[in-house]
Amino acid sequence: QAGAGRGLGPGTQTYVRANRRRRRDEDWNCARLFLQACRFLEDNARRDNFFLWVDCFDPHEPWDAPPQFVRMYDDTPGYDGTIDPRMFAARNASGLTEPMRRRIAACYAAKVSWVDRWLGALLDALEQTRLAPRTAIVLTSDHGTKVGEAGRFGKGYPVLPEQEGHTPFFVSAPDAGAGRCDAIVQPQDLYATVAALAG
């Protein structure tokens, strides 16, 4: 639209420019990434060995997801699920009302569900290509985030609270069984884990 981006900060202007042509669910960055990863699996389904690293920026600010996902968590009468990206720049401003806080938290939940939907598409592709029974999967994250705890959204300093430091680390490997471990895992463990899985 003419004038789109006026009065916005540089980060928000970049966001608006990068996303202004989204029309279908498949146009969103997260969807495009996972669809490309699915194509990689299809192209390599007959290989004996392959390594695929899928580095998804999401869920990350701005917590934008398609309107139907936002409406799953924000059913305010009359709200269509459209997101104003300026709210992420102001997410920790003083004076946010409780409805504003609820909307921001709903956007985070929607973004997580959106990523989960496309991660599911990748897992489906593993099944459809018959790679699942012979493929190890490692899923992790760089950090967590605060979603309104102590009145804050996102990550921040100087304290590293549980919400930011406790991240997922899931490993699925052929014939590995199931279980849970309460050991502390750090980023430097990732390479050793993958190398061990690969033999």
Short mmCIF file of C-alpha atoms in Angstrom, two decimals, residues 90-184:
data_model
loop_
_atom_site.label_atom_id
_atom_site.label_comp_id
_atom_site.label_asym_id
_atom_site.label_seq_id
_atom_site.Cartn_x
_atom_site.Cartn_y
_atom_site.Cartn_z
CA ALA A 90 6.19 -1.57 22.25
CA ARG A 91 5.71 -4.95 23.94
CA ASN A 92 7.58 -3.89 27.09
CA ALA A 93 6.42 -0.29 27.21
CA SER A 94 5.05 0.94 30.49
CA GLY A 95 1.33 1.40 30.55
CA LEU A 96 0.35 -1.65 28.51
CA THR A 97 -3.21 -2.59 29.34
CA GLU A 98 -4.18 -6.12 30.30
CA PRO A 99 -5.97 -6.69 26.96
CA MET A 100 -2.77 -5.63 25.17
CA ARG A 101 -0.73 -8.09 27.25
CA ARG A 102 -3.19 -10.87 26.48
CA ARG A 103 -3.00 -10.07 22.76
CA ILE A 104 0.82 -10.22 22.77
CA ALA A 105 0.77 -13.54 24.68
CA ALA A 106 -1.81 -14.89 22.21
CA CYS A 107 0.47 -13.90 19.32
CA TYR A 108 3.33 -15.88 20.88
CA ALA A 109 1.11 -18.95 21.32
CA ALA A 110 -0.10 -18.59 17.73
CA LYS A 111 3.47 -18.40 16.44
CA VAL A 112 4.46 -21.55 18.34
CA SER A 113 1.43 -23.37 16.91
CA TRP A 114 2.30 -22.09 13.44
CA VAL A 115 5.85 -23.47 13.67
CA ASP A 116 4.51 -26.73 15.08
CA ARG A 117 2.20 -27.06 12.07
CA TRP A 118 5.15 -26.86 9.65
CA LEU A 119 7.44 -29.03 11.75
CA GLY A 120 4.60 -31.55 11.52
CA ALA A 121 4.72 -31.27 7.72
CA LEU A 122 8.42 -32.17 7.83
CA LEU A 123 7.75 -35.17 10.08
CA ASP A 124 4.97 -36.23 7.70
CA ALA A 125 7.44 -36.02 4.81
CA LEU A 126 9.81 -38.32 6.72
CA GLU A 127 6.99 -40.86 6.95
CA GLN A 128 5.87 -40.46 3.34
CA THR A 129 9.42 -40.93 2.01
CA ARG A 130 9.84 -43.98 4.30
CA LEU A 131 12.91 -42.34 5.84
CA ALA A 132 11.48 -42.13 9.38
CA PRO A 133 12.43 -45.65 10.56
CA ARG A 134 16.08 -45.11 9.63
CA THR A 135 16.56 -41.42 10.42
CA ALA A 136 17.73 -39.79 13.64
CA ILE A 137 16.16 -36.45 14.53
CA VAL A 138 17.53 -33.86 16.94
CA LEU A 139 15.36 -30.89 17.85
CA THR A 140 16.52 -28.02 20.01
CA SER A 141 16.32 -24.25 20.45
CA ASP A 142 18.75 -21.46 21.22
CA HIS A 143 16.72 -19.90 24.04
CA GLY A 144 13.28 -19.55 25.49
CA THR A 145 11.31 -16.38 26.10
CA LYS A 146 9.23 -14.59 28.67
CA VAL A 147 5.55 -14.32 27.85
CA GLY A 148 4.41 -11.79 30.41
CA GLU A 149 6.33 -13.24 33.38
CA ALA A 150 7.39 -10.41 35.67
CA GLY A 151 5.58 -8.10 33.27
CA ARG A 152 8.06 -8.67 30.43
CA PHE A 153 7.95 -10.16 26.93
CA GLY A 154 10.91 -11.58 25.01
CA LYS A 155 14.42 -12.15 26.25
CA GLY A 156 16.44 -9.72 28.27
CA TYR A 157 19.22 -8.93 30.64
CA PRO A 158 20.75 -8.97 33.20
CA VAL A 159 19.04 -12.05 34.66
CA LEU A 160 18.50 -15.29 32.76
CA PRO A 161 15.22 -16.68 34.09
CA GLU A 162 13.94 -20.23 33.69
CA GLN A 163 11.71 -19.23 30.77
CA GLU A 164 14.77 -18.19 28.73
CA GLY A 165 17.34 -20.76 29.81
CA HIS A 166 15.26 -23.95 29.78
CA THR A 167 15.04 -25.05 26.15
CA PRO A 168 13.94 -28.27 24.46
CA PHE A 169 16.43 -30.94 23.46
CA PHE A 170 14.70 -33.91 21.85
CA VAL A 171 16.45 -36.86 20.23
CA SER A 172 14.70 -39.55 18.23
CA ALA A 173 16.80 -42.36 16.83
CA PRO A 174 16.03 -45.75 15.30
CA ASP A 175 15.71 -48.47 17.95
CA ALA A 176 16.63 -46.02 20.74
CA GLY A 177 13.55 -46.58 22.89
CA ALA A 178 11.89 -43.84 24.89
CA GLY A 179 12.86 -41.98 28.03
CA ARG A 180 13.59 -38.71 29.68
CA CYS A 181 16.82 -37.45 31.17
CA ASP A 182 17.22 -34.63 33.65
CA ALA A 183 20.90 -34.03 32.80
CA ILE A 184 21.94 -30.49 31.95
#
